[in-house]
């Protein structure tokens, strides 16, 4: 019988020595230290890189902001000196002007003597008497424009003398010293023009245009007489120092009715309209073309410039001779110009300015910008810009009543003469008066337009041009181009990313994805070149074929898929899973070709053989060859790789156990896709769309070369557009540094920067929220 032995009581021998792994503790410590150092260095470098990117973006923003800030600075005026003219003839001033360099001032006296003096101190430089008939007295004065310097002196004999003031610049000496010599010329001859032979002139107006001169006069009885002089210059006139080769043809045109109660009279800049202004504010106009053609005439426009007993104190033309500035005795100033609409002509009040309640006594327009300066009876000086509809400067500067004011051609010097003959010299700092919020972002009523509108037109051939700096059409064009590009790119890129990342076989994915990403390496200038020179004419000639692809190709793919499913399983299963898409390549090519084949007979039956012509004539829709449709194709092709690559990575990196778990629970692949994969990948997909949108917003060369590059606001897919980026690329080389145009282009760059910043910020916010929402899937 076996004996039970209590093993617990038996002594046991156990080997207490454990195996020891000999490790060089010094080397291990060194590795740990190196690993820690590399970890720390990588963290520091990544942090430095990230901070550097943020600082670079911040510096770009600050630089753009620095260039834009001067646009919104107010004007400033500083009084420099106050003096009386030395050795002046003492007659009453008819007109005051300043030379280009603000060195010489000019004063026309009622005696017919023109005094030229030093602007800084009033030292007389020259006195030149206008050639007047014997014993004639000046009773009227009329100025053509400050730019031309042509003026007319009406005499008590009923005659008019036309002259012009100017300056000749010469350089002499070893140091090339500049000398400015004042001159008085007679551009239409020294002879006087007889307006009335027996009565005195009561009102006078003069206007020149090229080689023609129109003079209008009214006598004490209200009779109106017009004289037109045409100057014919010989081809050898440049070599004729005495002016003998200049022939002037003079014609007289009496008006067959009288005009009573005229306090001021003007001729429009295009020599079309003659304006009569009464003391009570009534303005009447005559069409000079009808008078010159010998037709019966009557007042075309009769309206009141002021209401409620308010009387106009001075009326003057703004730069260009289109707009009338009307100052009144209650401190208001209004801008008017003629509008032609529906074969009707009317004089419309466009805008109004007011800074004080005292009567405006004098106002003068600037010679190169749509600015004007006003001075009221209390010495209150104000500077305005009509386009921007803003008061740039206003301040009470004088105690005496002003009599005459002059503004230099560059707008940087102001000269004011008081009733006592004292002249005040002021420096003016007014760099960017044309800019305001309304100019940039609201509708503006520009001269010769029938209604307010958003317009971008930064330059023109004439000096009287009114700059139009609305950023609305450029911003609209930017969003329009991005919209049509995303309309094409987003569905193709996202659907392609879903198929490639979820359904496609791995070997095929390794070939397709790099090929699509390689599209992003194509230079956009090449894409724009091809779009402008090849794609745009191709789309115009095959417009119906382009649209038929949208119907024929999807229908053909569905039909092919249905036919494939009807094939025997043995044939279908012979193609490995994930490779079925390769079979669609010939299908896409075939049905794409059939789209253009069937388009030709359809176009002949329904659209008269030319769909483009039918759209323009039957639907009244403008068609530009380079339009938003072409931009959509070209820029969509450029944006697809960006969206595809990011979205495909987001879909492919969804953990496989989520998909397998969904399939194991009985879900179909499609159910797993839209219930598990797409929600999990949605942050990445949304980021892809927003980055693609930002890429489309900032695109330059494709839009520049594939559109008409016209800044118009029309959602029509057949019209072109101009984007902010393209506008900067086109106009920045032509803009003068530090000019208003130059700084507004920087403002456009800042707006473009804000667009991309907003899109990226929205993308990041939505991405983070989607990540939090689906982090537990």
Short mmCIF file of C-alpha atoms in Angstrom, two decimals, residues 348-550:
data_model
loop_
_atom_site.label_atom_id
_atom_site.label_comp_id
_atom_site.label_asym_id
_atom_site.label_seq_id
_atom_site.Cartn_x
_atom_site.Cartn_y
_atom_site.Cartn_z
CA UNK A 348 -30.07 114.65 -63.13
CA UNK A 349 -28.82 115.53 -59.66
CA UNK A 350 -26.40 112.73 -58.83
CA UNK A 351 -25.11 113.55 -55.35
CA UNK A 352 -25.02 116.32 -52.80
CA UNK A 353 -22.38 117.60 -50.37
CA UNK A 354 -22.77 119.76 -47.28
CA UNK A 355 -20.36 120.71 -44.50
CA UNK A 356 -21.54 124.12 -43.28
CA UNK A 357 -24.62 126.34 -43.46
CA UNK A 358 -22.89 129.49 -44.73
CA UNK A 359 -23.18 130.47 -48.41
CA UNK A 360 -20.53 128.96 -50.67
CA UNK A 361 -18.80 131.87 -52.39
CA UNK A 362 -16.09 130.15 -54.40
CA UNK A 363 -15.34 126.68 -55.66
CA UNK A 364 -12.71 125.38 -58.05
CA UNK A 365 -12.23 121.91 -59.54
CA UNK A 366 -8.94 120.06 -59.56
CA UNK A 367 -7.31 119.60 -62.96
CA UNK A 368 -6.48 115.90 -62.83
CA UNK A 369 -8.90 114.27 -60.41
CA UNK A 370 -12.59 114.53 -59.64
CA UNK A 371 -11.88 116.78 -56.64
CA UNK A 372 -13.00 120.29 -55.95
CA UNK A 373 -12.35 122.89 -53.25
CA UNK A 374 -14.98 125.21 -51.80
CA UNK A 375 -14.74 128.26 -49.55
CA UNK A 376 -17.77 129.78 -47.83
CA UNK A 377 -18.42 133.30 -46.56
CA UNK A 378 -16.90 132.50 -43.14
CA UNK A 379 -13.60 131.22 -44.54
CA UNK A 380 -14.53 127.56 -44.12
CA UNK A 381 -12.42 125.50 -46.59
CA UNK A 382 -13.54 122.03 -47.70
CA UNK A 383 -12.18 119.47 -50.19
CA UNK A 384 -14.48 116.90 -51.78
CA UNK A 385 -14.24 114.00 -54.20
CA UNK A 386 -17.34 113.45 -56.29
CA UNK A 387 -16.80 109.80 -57.26
CA UNK A 388 -16.09 108.73 -53.69
CA UNK A 389 -18.89 111.04 -52.48
CA UNK A 390 -16.86 112.05 -49.47
CA UNK A 391 -15.61 115.14 -47.71
CA UNK A 392 -11.86 114.76 -47.54
CA UNK A 393 -11.07 117.87 -45.53
CA UNK A 394 -12.97 120.68 -43.85
CA UNK A 395 -11.75 123.40 -41.52
CA UNK A 396 -12.30 127.06 -40.71
CA UNK A 397 -9.09 128.68 -41.99
CA UNK A 398 -9.84 132.33 -42.84
CA UNK A 399 -11.46 135.31 -41.24
CA UNK A 400 -11.80 137.37 -44.45
CA UNK A 401 -14.27 136.86 -47.25
CA UNK A 402 -12.68 134.97 -50.19
CA UNK A 403 -12.73 136.49 -53.65
CA UNK A 404 -10.76 134.00 -55.80
CA UNK A 405 -9.17 130.60 -55.28
CA UNK A 406 -6.69 128.56 -57.31
CA UNK A 407 -5.62 124.92 -57.03
CA UNK A 408 -2.40 123.68 -58.60
CA UNK A 409 -2.60 121.00 -61.35
CA UNK A 410 -1.18 118.40 -58.96
CA UNK A 411 -3.63 119.39 -56.26
CA UNK A 412 -0.88 120.04 -53.69
CA UNK A 413 -1.00 123.85 -53.49
CA UNK A 414 -3.96 126.12 -52.77
CA UNK A 415 -4.00 129.89 -53.23
CA UNK A 416 -6.85 132.00 -51.86
CA UNK A 417 -7.31 135.72 -52.48
CA UNK A 418 -9.50 137.70 -50.09
CA UNK A 419 -11.64 140.73 -50.90
CA UNK A 420 -8.89 142.97 -49.52
CA UNK A 421 -6.34 141.56 -51.97
CA UNK A 422 -4.44 139.43 -49.44
CA UNK A 423 -3.18 136.11 -50.81
CA UNK A 424 -2.90 133.01 -48.61
CA UNK A 425 -0.67 130.13 -49.68
CA UNK A 426 -1.48 126.64 -48.38
CA UNK A 427 0.11 123.24 -48.88
CA UNK A 428 -2.35 120.40 -49.47
CA UNK A 429 -1.70 116.72 -48.75
CA UNK A 430 -4.38 114.68 -50.46
CA UNK A 431 -2.92 111.48 -51.89
CA UNK A 432 -5.87 109.11 -52.39
CA UNK A 433 -9.20 110.97 -52.44
CA UNK A 434 -10.87 108.59 -54.91
CA UNK A 435 -11.27 105.77 -52.38
CA UNK A 436 -14.19 105.18 -50.04
CA UNK A 437 -16.30 102.26 -48.91
CA UNK A 438 -19.00 103.18 -51.43
CA UNK A 439 -16.51 103.26 -54.32
CA UNK A 440 -15.15 99.83 -53.45
CA UNK A 441 -18.29 97.92 -52.48
CA UNK A 442 -21.42 99.88 -53.47
CA UNK A 443 -23.02 100.98 -56.71
CA UNK A 444 -21.71 104.33 -57.93
CA UNK A 445 -23.32 106.66 -60.45
CA UNK A 446 -20.49 107.53 -62.82
CA UNK A 447 -20.54 110.32 -65.38
CA UNK A 448 -22.42 109.53 -68.63
CA UNK A 449 -23.98 106.37 -67.12
CA UNK A 450 -27.77 106.10 -67.00
CA UNK A 451 -27.80 104.55 -63.52
CA UNK A 452 -25.49 103.51 -60.66
CA UNK A 453 -23.50 100.36 -61.25
CA UNK A 454 -20.53 98.26 -60.14
CA UNK A 455 -17.67 99.09 -62.51
CA UNK A 456 -13.95 98.36 -62.59
CA UNK A 457 -12.07 100.53 -65.08
CA UNK A 458 -8.80 101.78 -63.72
CA UNK A 459 -7.49 103.71 -66.72
CA UNK A 460 -8.47 105.32 -70.00
CA UNK A 461 -6.92 107.38 -72.78
CA UNK A 462 -8.35 110.74 -71.70
CA UNK A 463 -7.10 112.94 -68.87
CA UNK A 464 -10.69 113.62 -67.79
CA UNK A 465 -11.27 109.95 -67.04
CA UNK A 466 -13.18 109.10 -63.87
CA UNK A 467 -11.46 106.08 -62.24
CA UNK A 468 -13.78 103.23 -61.36
CA UNK A 469 -12.41 101.04 -58.60
CA UNK A 470 -15.27 98.75 -57.62
CA UNK A 471 -13.95 95.43 -56.28
CA UNK A 472 -17.40 93.83 -56.53
CA UNK A 473 -17.12 92.62 -60.17
CA UNK A 474 -13.64 91.24 -59.46
CA UNK A 475 -14.81 89.42 -56.34
CA UNK A 476 -17.86 88.17 -58.23
CA UNK A 477 -15.64 86.95 -61.08
CA UNK A 478 -13.37 85.17 -58.59
CA UNK A 479 -16.27 83.29 -57.02
CA UNK A 480 -17.86 82.62 -60.43
CA UNK A 481 -14.69 81.02 -61.79
CA UNK A 482 -14.24 78.97 -58.61
CA UNK A 483 -17.89 77.89 -58.68
CA UNK A 484 -17.81 76.53 -62.23
CA UNK A 485 -14.43 74.89 -61.64
CA UNK A 486 -15.72 73.18 -58.50
CA UNK A 487 -18.93 72.22 -60.30
CA UNK A 488 -16.83 70.09 -62.62
CA UNK A 489 -14.00 69.05 -60.31
CA UNK A 490 -15.79 68.20 -57.04
CA UNK A 491 -18.06 65.35 -58.27
CA UNK A 492 -15.36 63.78 -60.43
CA UNK A 493 -12.62 64.05 -57.81
CA UNK A 494 -14.72 62.85 -54.85
CA UNK A 495 -16.32 59.98 -56.74
CA UNK A 496 -12.95 59.00 -58.15
CA UNK A 497 -11.44 59.13 -54.66
CA UNK A 498 -14.23 56.92 -53.27
CA UNK A 499 -13.81 54.29 -55.94
CA UNK A 500 -10.00 54.35 -55.82
CA UNK A 501 -9.73 54.28 -52.06
CA UNK A 502 -12.54 51.80 -51.30
CA UNK A 503 -13.37 49.60 -54.28
CA UNK A 504 -10.29 49.53 -56.50
CA UNK A 505 -7.79 46.67 -56.32
CA UNK A 506 -4.50 47.55 -54.67
CA UNK A 507 -2.32 46.90 -57.78
CA UNK A 508 -4.54 49.09 -59.91
CA UNK A 509 -4.67 51.78 -57.19
CA UNK A 510 -0.88 51.93 -57.17
CA UNK A 511 -0.99 52.85 -60.87
CA UNK A 512 -4.04 55.14 -60.96
CA UNK A 513 -3.34 57.39 -57.98
CA UNK A 514 0.18 58.51 -59.03
CA UNK A 515 -1.10 59.13 -62.54
CA UNK A 516 -3.86 61.45 -61.32
CA UNK A 517 -1.51 63.21 -58.89
CA UNK A 518 0.89 63.72 -61.78
CA UNK A 519 -1.74 65.98 -63.37
CA UNK A 520 -1.00 68.52 -60.63
CA UNK A 521 2.55 68.91 -61.93
CA UNK A 522 1.29 70.45 -65.20
CA UNK A 523 2.06 74.20 -65.21
CA UNK A 524 -1.10 76.27 -65.09
CA UNK A 525 0.28 78.57 -67.77
CA UNK A 526 0.33 75.58 -70.14
CA UNK A 527 -3.24 74.69 -69.20
CA UNK A 528 -4.31 78.31 -69.74
CA UNK A 529 -2.51 78.42 -73.08
CA UNK A 530 -4.25 75.25 -74.27
CA UNK A 531 -7.61 76.41 -72.93
CA UNK A 532 -7.41 79.80 -74.64
CA UNK A 533 -6.03 78.71 -78.02
CA UNK A 534 -7.46 75.21 -78.47
CA UNK A 535 -10.24 74.42 -75.98
CA UNK A 536 -12.20 77.68 -76.34
CA UNK A 537 -12.59 77.42 -80.18
CA UNK A 538 -13.31 73.69 -79.86
CA UNK A 539 -16.11 74.27 -77.34
CA UNK A 540 -17.58 77.05 -79.50
CA UNK A 541 -17.69 74.81 -82.58
CA UNK A 542 -18.97 71.74 -80.69
CA UNK A 543 -21.19 73.31 -78.07
CA UNK A 544 -24.04 70.82 -78.39
CA UNK A 545 -21.57 67.93 -78.33
CA UNK A 546 -20.17 69.23 -75.01
CA UNK A 547 -23.65 69.33 -73.49
CA UNK A 548 -24.68 65.97 -74.95
CA UNK A 549 -21.77 64.32 -73.11
CA UNK A 550 -23.58 65.14 -69.86
#
